[in-house]
PDB file of C-alpha atoms in Angstrom:
ATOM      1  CA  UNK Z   1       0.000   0.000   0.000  1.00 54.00           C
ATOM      2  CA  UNK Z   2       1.093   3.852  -0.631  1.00 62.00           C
ATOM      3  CA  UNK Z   3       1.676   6.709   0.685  1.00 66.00           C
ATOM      4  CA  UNK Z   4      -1.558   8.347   1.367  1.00 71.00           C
ATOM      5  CA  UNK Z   5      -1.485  12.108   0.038  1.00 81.00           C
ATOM      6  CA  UNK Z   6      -4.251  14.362   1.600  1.00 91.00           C
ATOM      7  CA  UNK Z   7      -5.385  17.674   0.008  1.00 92.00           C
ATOM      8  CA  UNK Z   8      -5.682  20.839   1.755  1.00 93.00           C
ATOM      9  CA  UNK Z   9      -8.626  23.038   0.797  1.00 93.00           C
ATOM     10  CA  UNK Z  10      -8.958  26.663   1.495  1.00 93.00           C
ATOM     11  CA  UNK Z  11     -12.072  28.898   1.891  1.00 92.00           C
ATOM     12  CA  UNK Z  12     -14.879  27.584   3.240  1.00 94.00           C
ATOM     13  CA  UNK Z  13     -14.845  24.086   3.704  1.00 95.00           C
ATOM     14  CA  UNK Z  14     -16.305  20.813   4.618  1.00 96.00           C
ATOM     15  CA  UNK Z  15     -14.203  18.217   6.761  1.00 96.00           C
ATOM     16  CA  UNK Z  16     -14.940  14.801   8.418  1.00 96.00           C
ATOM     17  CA  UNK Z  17     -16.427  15.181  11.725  1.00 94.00           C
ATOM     18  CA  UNK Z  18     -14.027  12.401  13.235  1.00 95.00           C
ATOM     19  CA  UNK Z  19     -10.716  13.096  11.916  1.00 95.00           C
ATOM     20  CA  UNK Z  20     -11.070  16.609  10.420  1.00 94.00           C
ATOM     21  CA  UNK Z  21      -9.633  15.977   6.948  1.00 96.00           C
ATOM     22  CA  UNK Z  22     -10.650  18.345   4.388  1.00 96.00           C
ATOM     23  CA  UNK Z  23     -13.363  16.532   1.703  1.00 97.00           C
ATOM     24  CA  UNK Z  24     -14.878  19.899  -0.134  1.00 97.00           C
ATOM     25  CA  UNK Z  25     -15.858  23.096  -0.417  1.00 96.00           C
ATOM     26  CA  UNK Z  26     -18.963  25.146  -0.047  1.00 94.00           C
ATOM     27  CA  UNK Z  27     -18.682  26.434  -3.475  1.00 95.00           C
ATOM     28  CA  UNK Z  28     -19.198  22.720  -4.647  1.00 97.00           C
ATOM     29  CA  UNK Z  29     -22.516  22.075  -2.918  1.00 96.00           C
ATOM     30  CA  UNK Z  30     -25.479  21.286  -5.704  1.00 95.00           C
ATOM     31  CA  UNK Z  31     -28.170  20.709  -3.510  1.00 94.00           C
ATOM     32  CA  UNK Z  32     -29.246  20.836   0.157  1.00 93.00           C
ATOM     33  CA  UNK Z  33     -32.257  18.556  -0.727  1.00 89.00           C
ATOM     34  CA  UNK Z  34     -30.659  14.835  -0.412  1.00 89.00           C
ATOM     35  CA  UNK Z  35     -31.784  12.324   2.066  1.00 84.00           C
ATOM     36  CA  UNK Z  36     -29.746   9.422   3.992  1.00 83.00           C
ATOM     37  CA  UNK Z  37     -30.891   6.808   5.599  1.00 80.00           C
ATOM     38  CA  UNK Z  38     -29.938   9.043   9.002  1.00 81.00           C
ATOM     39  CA  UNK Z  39     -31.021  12.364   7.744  1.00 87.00           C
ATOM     40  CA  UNK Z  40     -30.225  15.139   5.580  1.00 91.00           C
ATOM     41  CA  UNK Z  41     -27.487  15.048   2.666  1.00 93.00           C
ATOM     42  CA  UNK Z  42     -25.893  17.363   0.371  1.00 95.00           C
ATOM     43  CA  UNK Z  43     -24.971  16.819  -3.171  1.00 95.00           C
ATOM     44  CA  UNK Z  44     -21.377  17.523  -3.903  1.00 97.00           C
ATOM     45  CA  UNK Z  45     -19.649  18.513  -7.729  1.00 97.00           C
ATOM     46  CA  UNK Z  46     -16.502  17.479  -6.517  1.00 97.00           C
ATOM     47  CA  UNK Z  47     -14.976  15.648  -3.246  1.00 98.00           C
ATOM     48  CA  UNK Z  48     -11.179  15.433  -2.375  1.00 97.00           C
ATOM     49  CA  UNK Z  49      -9.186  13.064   0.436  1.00 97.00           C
ATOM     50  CA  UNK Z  50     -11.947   9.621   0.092  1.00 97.00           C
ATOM     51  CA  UNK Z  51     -11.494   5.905  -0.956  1.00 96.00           C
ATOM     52  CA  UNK Z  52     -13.973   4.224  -3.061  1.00 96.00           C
ATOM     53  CA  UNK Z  53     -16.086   0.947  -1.759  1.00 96.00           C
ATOM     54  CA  UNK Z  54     -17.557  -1.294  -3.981  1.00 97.00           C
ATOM     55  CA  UNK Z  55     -20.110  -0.922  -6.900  1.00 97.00           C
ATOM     56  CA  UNK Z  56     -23.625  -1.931  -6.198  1.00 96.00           C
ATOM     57  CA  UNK Z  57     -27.181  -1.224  -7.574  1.00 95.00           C
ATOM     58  CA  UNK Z  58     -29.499   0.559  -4.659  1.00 90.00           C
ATOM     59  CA  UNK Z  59     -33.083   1.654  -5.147  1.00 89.00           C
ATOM     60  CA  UNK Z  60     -32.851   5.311  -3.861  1.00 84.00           C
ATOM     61  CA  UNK Z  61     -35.730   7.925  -3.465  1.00 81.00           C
ATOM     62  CA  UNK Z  62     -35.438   9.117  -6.686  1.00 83.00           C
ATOM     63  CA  UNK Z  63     -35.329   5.412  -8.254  1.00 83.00           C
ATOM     64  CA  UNK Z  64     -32.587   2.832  -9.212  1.00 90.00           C
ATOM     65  CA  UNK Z  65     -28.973   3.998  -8.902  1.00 93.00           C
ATOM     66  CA  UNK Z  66     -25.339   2.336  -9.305  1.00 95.00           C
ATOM     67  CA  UNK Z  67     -23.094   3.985  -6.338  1.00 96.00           C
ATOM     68  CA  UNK Z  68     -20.030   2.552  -4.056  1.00 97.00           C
ATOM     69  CA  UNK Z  69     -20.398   4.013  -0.926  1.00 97.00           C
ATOM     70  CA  UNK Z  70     -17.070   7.051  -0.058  1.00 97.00           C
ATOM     71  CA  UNK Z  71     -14.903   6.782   2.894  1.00 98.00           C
ATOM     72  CA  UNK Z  72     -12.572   9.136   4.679  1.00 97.00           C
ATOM     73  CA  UNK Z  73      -8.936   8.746   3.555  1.00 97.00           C
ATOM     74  CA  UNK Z  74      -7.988  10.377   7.033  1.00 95.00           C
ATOM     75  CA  UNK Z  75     -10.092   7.765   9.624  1.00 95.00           C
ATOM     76  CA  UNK Z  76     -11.991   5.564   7.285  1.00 96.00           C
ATOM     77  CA  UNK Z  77     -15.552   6.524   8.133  1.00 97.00           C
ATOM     78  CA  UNK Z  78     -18.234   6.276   5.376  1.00 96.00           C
ATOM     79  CA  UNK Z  79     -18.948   9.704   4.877  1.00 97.00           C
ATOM     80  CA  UNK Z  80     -21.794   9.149   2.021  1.00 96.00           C
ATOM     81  CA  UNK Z  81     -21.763   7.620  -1.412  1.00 95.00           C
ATOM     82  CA  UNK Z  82     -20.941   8.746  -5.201  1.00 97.00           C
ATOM     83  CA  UNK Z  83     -23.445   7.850  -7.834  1.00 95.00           C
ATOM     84  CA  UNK Z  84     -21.956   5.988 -11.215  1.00 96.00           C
ATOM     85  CA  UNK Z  85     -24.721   5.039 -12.796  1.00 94.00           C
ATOM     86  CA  UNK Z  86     -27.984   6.864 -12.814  1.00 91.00           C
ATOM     87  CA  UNK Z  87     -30.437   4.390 -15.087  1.00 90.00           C
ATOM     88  CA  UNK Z  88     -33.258   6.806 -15.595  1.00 90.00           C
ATOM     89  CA  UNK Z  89     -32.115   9.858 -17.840  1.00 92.00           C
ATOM     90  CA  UNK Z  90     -33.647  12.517 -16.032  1.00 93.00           C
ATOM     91  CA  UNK Z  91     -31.369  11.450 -13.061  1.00 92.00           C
ATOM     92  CA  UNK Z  92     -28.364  11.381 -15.115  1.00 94.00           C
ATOM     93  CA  UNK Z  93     -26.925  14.907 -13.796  1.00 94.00           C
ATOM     94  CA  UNK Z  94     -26.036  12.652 -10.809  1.00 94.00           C
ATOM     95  CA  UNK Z  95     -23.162  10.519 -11.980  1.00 95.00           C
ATOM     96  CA  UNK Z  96     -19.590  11.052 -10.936  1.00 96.00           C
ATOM     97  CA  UNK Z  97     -21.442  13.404  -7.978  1.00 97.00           C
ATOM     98  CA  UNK Z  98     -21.130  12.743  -4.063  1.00 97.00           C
ATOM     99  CA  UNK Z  99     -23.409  12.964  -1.455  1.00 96.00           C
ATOM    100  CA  UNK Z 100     -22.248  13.448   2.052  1.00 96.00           C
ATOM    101  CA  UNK Z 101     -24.518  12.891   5.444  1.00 95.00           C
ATOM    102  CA  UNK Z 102     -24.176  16.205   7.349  1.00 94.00           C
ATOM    103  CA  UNK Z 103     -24.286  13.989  10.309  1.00 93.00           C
ATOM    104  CA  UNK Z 104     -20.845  13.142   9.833  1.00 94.00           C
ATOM    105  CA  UNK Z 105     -19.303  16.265   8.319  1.00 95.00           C
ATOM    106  CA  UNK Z 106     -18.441  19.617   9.741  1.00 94.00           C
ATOM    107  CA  UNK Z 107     -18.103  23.014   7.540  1.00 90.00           C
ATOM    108  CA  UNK Z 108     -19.544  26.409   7.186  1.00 81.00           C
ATOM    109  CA  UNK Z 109     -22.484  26.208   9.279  1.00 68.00           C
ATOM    110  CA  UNK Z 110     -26.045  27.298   7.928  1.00 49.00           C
ATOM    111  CA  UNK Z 111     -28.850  27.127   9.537  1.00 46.00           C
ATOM    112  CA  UNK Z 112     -29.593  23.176   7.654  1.00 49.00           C
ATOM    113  CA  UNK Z 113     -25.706  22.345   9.070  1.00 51.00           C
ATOM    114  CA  UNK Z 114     -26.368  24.123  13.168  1.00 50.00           C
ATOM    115  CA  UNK Z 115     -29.098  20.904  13.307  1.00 52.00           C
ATOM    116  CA  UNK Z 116     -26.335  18.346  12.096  1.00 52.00           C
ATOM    117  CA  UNK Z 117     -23.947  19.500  14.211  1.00 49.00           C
ATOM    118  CA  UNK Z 118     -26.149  19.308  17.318  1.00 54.00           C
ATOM    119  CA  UNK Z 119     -27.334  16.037  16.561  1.00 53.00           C
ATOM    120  CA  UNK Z 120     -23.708  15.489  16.103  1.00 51.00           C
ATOM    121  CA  UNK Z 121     -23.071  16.267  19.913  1.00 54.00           C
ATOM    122  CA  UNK Z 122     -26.009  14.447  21.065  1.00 56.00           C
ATOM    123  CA  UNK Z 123     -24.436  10.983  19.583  1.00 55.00           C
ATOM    124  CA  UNK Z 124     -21.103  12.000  21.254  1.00 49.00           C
TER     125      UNK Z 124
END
């Protein structure tokens, strides 16, 4: 195995809630309207410092989806997943995106990201 290489971001930024490694920026954010299994979810253009699980077809919300779920280069955690395949075309705007669980990041707080981070305290 390799030398792991993290990437610094700057501005404002989104980090795992465990470790603290950088994984995006605010800038990236394409919607504050996902749903996890434990809550709310933002859709990310681009996400920096994860490993990649395995592919595997899920029926999501918004129907049936190819993703591997994303983990935390810094502590491991599954932090979300990234959509490959999206297999109905009006969903397509989704592949290569990630979705993170505000549960178990930290960043730039807005009023959505103040509830995460409490409920974040509460599990603590």
């Amino acid at each position: 195995m390799g030398r792991v290489f993290i990437v610094e971001l700057e501005g404002q930024i989104y980090s795992c809630k465990y470790c603290n490694t950088h994984l995006t920026k605010e800038q990236d954010i394409m919607s504050k309207s996902f749903q996890s299994r434990c809550g709310q979810a933002y859709l990310f253009n681009e996400v920096v410092n994860i490993s990649i699980g395995n592919k595997e077809d899920r029926m999501l919300m918004t129907g049936l989806h190819t993703v591997t779920d994303i983990f935390c280069v810094g502590c491991g955690s599954n932090i979300g997943w990234k959509y490959v395949t999206a297999h109905e075309i009006h969903q397509k705007y989704k592949e290569g995106r990630s979705v993170l669980e505000l549960y178990k990041i930290v960043g730039p707080y807005d009023s959505n990201d103040l509830v995460c981070q409490e409920i974040s305290r509460l599990e603590i």
